PDB file of C-alpha atoms in Angstrom:
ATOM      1  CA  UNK A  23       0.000   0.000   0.000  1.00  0.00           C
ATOM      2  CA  UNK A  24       2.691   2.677   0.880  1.00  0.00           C
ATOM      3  CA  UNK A  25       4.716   1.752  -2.477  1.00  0.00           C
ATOM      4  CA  UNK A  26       1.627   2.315  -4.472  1.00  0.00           C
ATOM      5  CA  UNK A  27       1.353   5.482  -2.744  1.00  0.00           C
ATOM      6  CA  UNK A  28       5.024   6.392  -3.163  1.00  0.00           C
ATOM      7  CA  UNK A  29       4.559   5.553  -6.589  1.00  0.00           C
ATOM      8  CA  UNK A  30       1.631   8.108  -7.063  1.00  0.00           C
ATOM      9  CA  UNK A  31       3.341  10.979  -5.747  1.00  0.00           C
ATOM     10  CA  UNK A  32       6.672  10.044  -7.898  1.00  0.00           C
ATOM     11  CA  UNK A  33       4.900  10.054 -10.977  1.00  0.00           C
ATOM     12  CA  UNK A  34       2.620  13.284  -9.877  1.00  0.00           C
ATOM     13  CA  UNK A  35       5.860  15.140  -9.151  1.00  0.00           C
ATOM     14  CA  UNK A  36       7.016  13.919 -12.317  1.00  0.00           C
ATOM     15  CA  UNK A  37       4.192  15.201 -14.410  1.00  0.00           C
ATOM     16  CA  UNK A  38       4.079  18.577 -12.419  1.00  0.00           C
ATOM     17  CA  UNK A  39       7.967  18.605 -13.220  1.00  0.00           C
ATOM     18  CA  UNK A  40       7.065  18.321 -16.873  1.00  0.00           C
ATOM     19  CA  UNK A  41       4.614  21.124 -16.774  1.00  0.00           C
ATOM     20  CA  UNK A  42       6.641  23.738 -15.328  1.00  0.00           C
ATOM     21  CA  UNK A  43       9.597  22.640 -17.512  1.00  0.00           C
ATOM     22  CA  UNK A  44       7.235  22.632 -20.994  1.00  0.00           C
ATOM     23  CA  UNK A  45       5.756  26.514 -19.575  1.00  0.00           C
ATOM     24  CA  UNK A  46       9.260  28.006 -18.745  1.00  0.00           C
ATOM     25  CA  UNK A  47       9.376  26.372 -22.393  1.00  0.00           C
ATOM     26  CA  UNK A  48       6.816  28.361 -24.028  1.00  0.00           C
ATOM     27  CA  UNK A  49       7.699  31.433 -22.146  1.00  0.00           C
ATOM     28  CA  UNK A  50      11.487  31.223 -23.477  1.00  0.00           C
ATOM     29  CA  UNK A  51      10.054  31.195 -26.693  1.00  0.00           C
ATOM     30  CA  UNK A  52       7.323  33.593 -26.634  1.00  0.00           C
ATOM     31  CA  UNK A  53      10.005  35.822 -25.175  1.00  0.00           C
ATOM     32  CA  UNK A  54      12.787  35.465 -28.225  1.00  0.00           C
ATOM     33  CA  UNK A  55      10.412  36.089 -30.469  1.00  0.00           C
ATOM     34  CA  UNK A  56       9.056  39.546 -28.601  1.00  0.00           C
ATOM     35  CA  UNK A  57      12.996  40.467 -28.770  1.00  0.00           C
ATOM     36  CA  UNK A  58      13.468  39.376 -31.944  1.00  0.00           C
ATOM     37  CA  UNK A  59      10.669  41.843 -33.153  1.00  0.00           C
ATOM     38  CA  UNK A  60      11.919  44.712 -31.232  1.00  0.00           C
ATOM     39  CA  UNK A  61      13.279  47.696 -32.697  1.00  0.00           C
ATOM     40  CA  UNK A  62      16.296  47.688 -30.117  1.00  0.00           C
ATOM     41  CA  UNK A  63      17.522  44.262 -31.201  1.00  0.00           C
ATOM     42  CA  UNK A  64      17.466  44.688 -34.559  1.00  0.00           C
ATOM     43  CA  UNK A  65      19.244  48.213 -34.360  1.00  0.00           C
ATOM     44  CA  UNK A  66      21.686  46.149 -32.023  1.00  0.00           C
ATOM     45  CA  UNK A  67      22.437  43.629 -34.939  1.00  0.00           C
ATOM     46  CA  UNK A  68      22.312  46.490 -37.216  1.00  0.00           C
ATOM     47  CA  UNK A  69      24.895  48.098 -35.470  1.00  0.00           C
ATOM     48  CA  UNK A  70      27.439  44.314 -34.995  1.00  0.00           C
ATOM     49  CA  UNK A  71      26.957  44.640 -38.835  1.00  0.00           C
ATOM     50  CA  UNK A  72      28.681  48.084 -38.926  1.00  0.00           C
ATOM     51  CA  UNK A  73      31.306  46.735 -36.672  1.00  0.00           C
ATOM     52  CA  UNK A  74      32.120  43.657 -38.724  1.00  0.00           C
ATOM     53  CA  UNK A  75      32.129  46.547 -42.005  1.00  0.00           C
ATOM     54  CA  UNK A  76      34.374  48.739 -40.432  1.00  0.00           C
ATOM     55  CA  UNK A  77      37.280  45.670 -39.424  1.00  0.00           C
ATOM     56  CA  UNK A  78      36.770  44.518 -42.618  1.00  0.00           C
ATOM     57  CA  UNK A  79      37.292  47.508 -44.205  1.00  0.00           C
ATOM     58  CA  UNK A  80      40.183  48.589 -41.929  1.00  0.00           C
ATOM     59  CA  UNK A  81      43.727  48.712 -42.985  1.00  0.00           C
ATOM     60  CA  UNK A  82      45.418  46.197 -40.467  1.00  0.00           C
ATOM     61  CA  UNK A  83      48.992  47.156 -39.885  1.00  0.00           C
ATOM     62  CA  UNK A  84      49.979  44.170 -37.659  1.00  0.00           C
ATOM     63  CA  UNK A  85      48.547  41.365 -39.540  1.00  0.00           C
ATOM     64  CA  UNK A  86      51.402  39.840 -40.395  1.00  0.00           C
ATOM     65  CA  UNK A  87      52.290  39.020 -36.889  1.00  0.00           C
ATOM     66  CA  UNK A  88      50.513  36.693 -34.220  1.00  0.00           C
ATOM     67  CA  UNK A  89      48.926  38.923 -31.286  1.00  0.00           C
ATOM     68  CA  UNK A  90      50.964  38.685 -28.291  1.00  0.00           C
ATOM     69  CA  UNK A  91      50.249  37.428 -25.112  1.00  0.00           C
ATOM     70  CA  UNK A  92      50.671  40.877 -23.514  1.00  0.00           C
ATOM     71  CA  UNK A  93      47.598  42.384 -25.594  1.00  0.00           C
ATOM     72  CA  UNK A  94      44.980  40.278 -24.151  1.00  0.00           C
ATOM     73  CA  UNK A  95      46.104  41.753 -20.591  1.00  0.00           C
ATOM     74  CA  UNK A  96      46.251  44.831 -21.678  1.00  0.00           C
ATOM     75  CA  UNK A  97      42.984  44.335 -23.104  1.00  0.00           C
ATOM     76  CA  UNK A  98      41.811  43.172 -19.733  1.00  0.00           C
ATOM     77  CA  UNK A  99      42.706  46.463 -18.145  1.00  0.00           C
ATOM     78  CA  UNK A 100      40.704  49.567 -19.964  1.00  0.00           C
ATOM     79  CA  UNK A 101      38.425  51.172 -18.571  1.00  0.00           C
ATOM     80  CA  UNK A 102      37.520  54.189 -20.949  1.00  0.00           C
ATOM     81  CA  UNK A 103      36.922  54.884 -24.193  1.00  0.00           C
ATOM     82  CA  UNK A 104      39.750  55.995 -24.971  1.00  0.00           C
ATOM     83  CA  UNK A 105      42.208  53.541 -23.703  1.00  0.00           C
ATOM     84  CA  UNK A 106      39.772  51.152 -25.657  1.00  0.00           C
ATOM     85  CA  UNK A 107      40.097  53.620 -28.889  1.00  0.00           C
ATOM     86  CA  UNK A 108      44.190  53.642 -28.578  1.00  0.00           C
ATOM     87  CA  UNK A 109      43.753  49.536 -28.251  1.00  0.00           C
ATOM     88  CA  UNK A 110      42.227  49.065 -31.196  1.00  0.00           C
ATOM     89  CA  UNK A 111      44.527  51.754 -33.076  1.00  0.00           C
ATOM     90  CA  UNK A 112      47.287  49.715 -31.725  1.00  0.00           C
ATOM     91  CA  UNK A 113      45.927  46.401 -33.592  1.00  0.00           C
ATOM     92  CA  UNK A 114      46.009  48.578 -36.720  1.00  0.00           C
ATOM     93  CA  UNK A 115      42.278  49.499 -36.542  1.00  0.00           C
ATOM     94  CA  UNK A 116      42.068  52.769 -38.642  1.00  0.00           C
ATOM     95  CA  UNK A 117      38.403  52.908 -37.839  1.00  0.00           C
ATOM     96  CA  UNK A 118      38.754  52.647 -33.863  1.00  0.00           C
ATOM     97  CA  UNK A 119      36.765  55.796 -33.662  1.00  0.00           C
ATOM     98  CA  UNK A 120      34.024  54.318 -35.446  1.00  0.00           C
ATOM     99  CA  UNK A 121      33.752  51.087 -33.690  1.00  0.00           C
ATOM    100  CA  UNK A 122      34.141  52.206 -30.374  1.00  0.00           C
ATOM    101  CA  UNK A 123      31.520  54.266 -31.166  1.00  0.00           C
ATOM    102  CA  UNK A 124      29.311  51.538 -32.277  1.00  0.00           C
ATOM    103  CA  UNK A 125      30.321  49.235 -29.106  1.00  0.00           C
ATOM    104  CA  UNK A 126      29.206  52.160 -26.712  1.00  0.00           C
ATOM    105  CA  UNK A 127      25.356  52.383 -28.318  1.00  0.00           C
ATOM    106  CA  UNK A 128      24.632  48.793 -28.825  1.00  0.00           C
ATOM    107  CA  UNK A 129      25.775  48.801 -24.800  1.00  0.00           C
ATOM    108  CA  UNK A 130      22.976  51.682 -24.349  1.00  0.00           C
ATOM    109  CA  UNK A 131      20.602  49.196 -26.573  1.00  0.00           C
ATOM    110  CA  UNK A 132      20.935  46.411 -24.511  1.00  0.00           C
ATOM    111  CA  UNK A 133      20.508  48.050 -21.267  1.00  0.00           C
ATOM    112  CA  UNK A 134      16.969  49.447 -22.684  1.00  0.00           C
ATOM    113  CA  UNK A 135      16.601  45.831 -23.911  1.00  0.00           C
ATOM    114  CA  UNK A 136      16.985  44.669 -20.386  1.00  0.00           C
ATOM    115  CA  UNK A 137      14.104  47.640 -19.384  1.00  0.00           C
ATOM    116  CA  UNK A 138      11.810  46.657 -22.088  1.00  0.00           C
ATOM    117  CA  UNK A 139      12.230  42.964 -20.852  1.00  0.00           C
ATOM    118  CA  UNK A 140      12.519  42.935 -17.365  1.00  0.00           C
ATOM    119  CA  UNK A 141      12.908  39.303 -17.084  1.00  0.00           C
ATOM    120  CA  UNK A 142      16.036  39.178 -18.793  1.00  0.00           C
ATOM    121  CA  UNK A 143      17.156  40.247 -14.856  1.00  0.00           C
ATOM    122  CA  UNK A 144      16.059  36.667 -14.092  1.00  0.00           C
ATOM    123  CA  UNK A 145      18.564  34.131 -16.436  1.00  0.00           C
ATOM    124  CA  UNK A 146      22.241  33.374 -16.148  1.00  0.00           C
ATOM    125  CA  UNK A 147      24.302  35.165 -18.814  1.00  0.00           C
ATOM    126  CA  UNK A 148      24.727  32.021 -21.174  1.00  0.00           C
ATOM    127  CA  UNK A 149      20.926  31.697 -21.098  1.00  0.00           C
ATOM    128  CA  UNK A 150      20.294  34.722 -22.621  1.00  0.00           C
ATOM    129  CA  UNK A 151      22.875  34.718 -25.101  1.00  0.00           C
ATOM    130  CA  UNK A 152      21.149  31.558 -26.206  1.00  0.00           C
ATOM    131  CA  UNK A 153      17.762  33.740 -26.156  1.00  0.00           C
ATOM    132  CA  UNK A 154      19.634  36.168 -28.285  1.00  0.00           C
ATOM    133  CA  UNK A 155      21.111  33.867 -31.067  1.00  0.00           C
ATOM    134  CA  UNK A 156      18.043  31.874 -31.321  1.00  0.00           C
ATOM    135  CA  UNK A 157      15.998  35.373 -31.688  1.00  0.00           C
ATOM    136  CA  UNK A 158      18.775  36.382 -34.490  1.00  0.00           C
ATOM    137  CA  UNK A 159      18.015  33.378 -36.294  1.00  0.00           C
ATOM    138  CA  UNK A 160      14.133  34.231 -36.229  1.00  0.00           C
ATOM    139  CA  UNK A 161      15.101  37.898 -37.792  1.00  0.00           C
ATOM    140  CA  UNK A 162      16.813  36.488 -40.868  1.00  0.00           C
ATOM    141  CA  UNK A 163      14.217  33.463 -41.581  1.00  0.00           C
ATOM    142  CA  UNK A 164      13.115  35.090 -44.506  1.00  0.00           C
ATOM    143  CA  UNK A 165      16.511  36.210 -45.914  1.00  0.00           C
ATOM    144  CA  UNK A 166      17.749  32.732 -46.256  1.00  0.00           C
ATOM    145  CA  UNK A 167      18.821  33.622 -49.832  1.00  0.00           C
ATOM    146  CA  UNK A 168      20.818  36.308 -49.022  1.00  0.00           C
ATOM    147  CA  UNK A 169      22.734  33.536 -46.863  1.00  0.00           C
ATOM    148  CA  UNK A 170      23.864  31.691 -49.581  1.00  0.00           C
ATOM    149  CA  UNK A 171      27.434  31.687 -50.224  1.00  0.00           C
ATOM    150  CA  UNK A 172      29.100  32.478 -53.527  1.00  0.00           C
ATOM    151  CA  UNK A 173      31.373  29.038 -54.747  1.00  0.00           C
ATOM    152  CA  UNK A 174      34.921  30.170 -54.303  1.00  0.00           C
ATOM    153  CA  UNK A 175      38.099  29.992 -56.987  1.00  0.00           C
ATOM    154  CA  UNK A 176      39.344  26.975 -54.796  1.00  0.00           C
ATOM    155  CA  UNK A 177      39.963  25.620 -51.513  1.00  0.00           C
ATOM    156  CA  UNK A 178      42.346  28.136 -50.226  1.00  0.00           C
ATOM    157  CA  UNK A 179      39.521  31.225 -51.283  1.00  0.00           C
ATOM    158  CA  UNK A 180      37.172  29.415 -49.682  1.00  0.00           C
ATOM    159  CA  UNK A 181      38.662  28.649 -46.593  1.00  0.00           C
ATOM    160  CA  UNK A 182      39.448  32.055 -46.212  1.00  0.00           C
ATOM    161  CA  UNK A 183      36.106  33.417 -46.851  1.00  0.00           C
ATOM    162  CA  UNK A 184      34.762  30.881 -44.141  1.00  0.00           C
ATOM    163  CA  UNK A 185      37.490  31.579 -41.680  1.00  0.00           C
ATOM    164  CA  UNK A 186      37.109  35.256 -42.247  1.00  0.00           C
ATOM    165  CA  UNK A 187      33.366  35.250 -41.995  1.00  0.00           C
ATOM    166  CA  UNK A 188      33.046  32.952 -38.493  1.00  0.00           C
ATOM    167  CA  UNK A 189      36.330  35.156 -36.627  1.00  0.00           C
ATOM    168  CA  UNK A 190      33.221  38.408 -37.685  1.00  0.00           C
ATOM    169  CA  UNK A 191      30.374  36.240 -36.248  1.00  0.00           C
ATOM    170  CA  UNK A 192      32.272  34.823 -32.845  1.00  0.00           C
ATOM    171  CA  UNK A 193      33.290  39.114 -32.704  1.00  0.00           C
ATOM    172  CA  UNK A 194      29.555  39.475 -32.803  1.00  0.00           C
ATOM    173  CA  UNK A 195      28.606  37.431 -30.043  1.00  0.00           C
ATOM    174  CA  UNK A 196      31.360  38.217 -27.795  1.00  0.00           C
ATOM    175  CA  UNK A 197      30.458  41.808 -27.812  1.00  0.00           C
ATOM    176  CA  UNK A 198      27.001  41.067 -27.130  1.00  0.00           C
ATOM    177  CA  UNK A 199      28.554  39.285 -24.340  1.00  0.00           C
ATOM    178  CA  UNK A 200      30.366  41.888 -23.016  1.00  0.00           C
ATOM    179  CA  UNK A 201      27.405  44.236 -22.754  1.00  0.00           C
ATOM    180  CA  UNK A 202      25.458  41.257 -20.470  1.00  0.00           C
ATOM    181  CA  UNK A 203      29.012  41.223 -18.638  1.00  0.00           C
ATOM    182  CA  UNK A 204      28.464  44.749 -17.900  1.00  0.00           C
ATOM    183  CA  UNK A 205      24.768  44.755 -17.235  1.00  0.00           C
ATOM    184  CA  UNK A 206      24.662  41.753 -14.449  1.00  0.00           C
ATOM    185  CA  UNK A 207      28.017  42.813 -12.819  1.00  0.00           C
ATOM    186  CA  UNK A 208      25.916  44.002 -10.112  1.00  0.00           C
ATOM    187  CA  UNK A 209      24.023  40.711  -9.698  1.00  0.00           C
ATOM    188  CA  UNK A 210      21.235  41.665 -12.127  1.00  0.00           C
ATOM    189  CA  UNK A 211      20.860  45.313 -11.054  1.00  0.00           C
ATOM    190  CA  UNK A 212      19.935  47.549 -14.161  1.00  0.00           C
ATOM    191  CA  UNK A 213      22.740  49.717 -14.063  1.00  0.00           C
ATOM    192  CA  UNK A 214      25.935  48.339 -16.187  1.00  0.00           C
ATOM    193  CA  UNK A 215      29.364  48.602 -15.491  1.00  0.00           C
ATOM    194  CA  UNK A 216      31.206  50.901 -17.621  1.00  0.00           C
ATOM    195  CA  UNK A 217      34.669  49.487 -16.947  1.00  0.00           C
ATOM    196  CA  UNK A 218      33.720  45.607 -17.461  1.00  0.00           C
ATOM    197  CA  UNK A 219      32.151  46.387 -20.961  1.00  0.00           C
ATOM    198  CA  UNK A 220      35.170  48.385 -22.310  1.00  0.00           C
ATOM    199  CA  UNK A 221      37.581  45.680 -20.680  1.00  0.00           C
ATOM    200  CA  UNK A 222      35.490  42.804 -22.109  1.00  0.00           C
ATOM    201  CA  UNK A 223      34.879  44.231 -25.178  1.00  0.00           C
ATOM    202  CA  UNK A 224      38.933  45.168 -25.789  1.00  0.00           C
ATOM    203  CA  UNK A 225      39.002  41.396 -25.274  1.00  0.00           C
ATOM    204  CA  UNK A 226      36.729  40.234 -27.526  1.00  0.00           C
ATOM    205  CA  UNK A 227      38.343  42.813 -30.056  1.00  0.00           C
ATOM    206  CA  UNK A 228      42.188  41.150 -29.465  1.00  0.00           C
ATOM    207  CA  UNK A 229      40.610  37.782 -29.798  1.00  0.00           C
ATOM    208  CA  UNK A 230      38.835  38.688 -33.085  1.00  0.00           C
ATOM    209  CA  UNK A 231      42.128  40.023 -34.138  1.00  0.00           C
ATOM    210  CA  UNK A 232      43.906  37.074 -33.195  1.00  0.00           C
ATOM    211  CA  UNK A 233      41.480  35.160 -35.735  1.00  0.00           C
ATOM    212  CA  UNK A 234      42.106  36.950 -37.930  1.00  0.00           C
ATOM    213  CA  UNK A 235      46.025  36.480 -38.273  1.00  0.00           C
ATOM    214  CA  UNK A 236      45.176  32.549 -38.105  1.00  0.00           C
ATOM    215  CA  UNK A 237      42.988  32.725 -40.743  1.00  0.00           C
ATOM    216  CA  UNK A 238      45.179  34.935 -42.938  1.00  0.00           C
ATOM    217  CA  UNK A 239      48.380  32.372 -41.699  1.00  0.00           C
ATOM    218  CA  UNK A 240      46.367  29.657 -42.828  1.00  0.00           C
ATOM    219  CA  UNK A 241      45.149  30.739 -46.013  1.00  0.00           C
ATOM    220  CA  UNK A 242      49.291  31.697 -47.101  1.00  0.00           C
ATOM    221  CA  UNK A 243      50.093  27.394 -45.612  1.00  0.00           C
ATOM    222  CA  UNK A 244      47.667  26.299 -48.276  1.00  0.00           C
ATOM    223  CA  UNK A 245      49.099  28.543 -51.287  1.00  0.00           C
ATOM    224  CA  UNK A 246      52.445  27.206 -50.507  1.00  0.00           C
ATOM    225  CA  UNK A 247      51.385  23.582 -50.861  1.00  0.00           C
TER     226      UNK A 247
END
């Protein structure tokens, strides 16, 4: 009689288990696609496009040469804009001004993304990002043909152009990481920390750069083979 009992209640926590986990479900969902929809997402994604434009564009004086060690700490310690825009000079970034620019409003978007969804507060920083990504995916469901990739001259192009493109997107969300850094450095109060975003972001900038070089490095192996 009392294992038939026990077995009840297992199986009722079970199912009540279920429920909660299939709602917080649902409202994960019904909550990336609010954000996805919103006008400061899409300006912040707007605005990681600019960024990616402007390295792109840039005239890299230092890419012949790994990043050293040294940078990354360096990186570590700024905590204004314009250690931040001397940083990136430093990496060869002719359009520091620009970026840094860029990196300071989509900070400012996020924190009124954090306003508009107050529940944001609420998840661990790797949750959200997830929230994020999966709500950037929803924003470009119908430009799935702009996604397609052009067939390369050979391997070596190719490899380039792939290398090239995921060093941008990993830039991406490591900035957007550095703004959530920023925002729940004060255990999910809604005021962010100035110096943590310009020290995270000069780190996600060094490791971008660092990319870079390997992808450039690896592209000049496979022409010598």
């Amino acid at each position: 009689m009392l294992s038939a009992i026990a077995a009840i209640i297992f199986f009722s926590l079970v199912i009540v288990g279920c429920k909660k986990e299939e709602n917080s479900r649902l409202d994960t969902n019904s909550l990336t696609k609010e954000i996805s929809s919103s006008s400061e997402f899409r300006e912040i994604l707007l605005n990681l496009s600019e960024i990616k434009r402007a390295i792109k564009g840039t005239s890299n004086l230092l890419q012949e040469k790994p990043i050293q060690e040294y940078l990354f700490k360096e990186a570590a310690t700024i905590e204004s804009l314009h250690t931040l825009n001397s940083f990136l000079l430093k990496l060869g970034y002719s359009n520091a001004e620009e970026i840094v620019k860029l990196t300071v409003i989509n900070e400012s978007l996020l924190s009124k993304t954090f306003k508009k969804f107050p529940q944001l507060y609420k998840l661990e920083k790797e949750h959200i990002l997830s929230i994020f990504k999966e709500a950037h995916t929803l924003t470009i469901n119908d430009s799935n043909s702009l996604m397609i990739k052009q067939k390369q001259a050979d391997m070596c192009s190719s490899n380039y152009a792939d290398g090239m493109s995921g060093c941008s997107d990993a830039l991406a969300w490591d900035l957007v990481g550095a703004g959530l850094g920023g925002i729940l450095a004060l255990g999910g109060t809604p005021f962010a920390s100035a110096g943590t975003v310009l020290a995270l972001a000069g780190v996600a900038y060094a490791k971008e750069y660092h990319c870079r070089v390997g992808v450039v490095n690896q592209w000049r192996a496979c022409r010598t083979r």
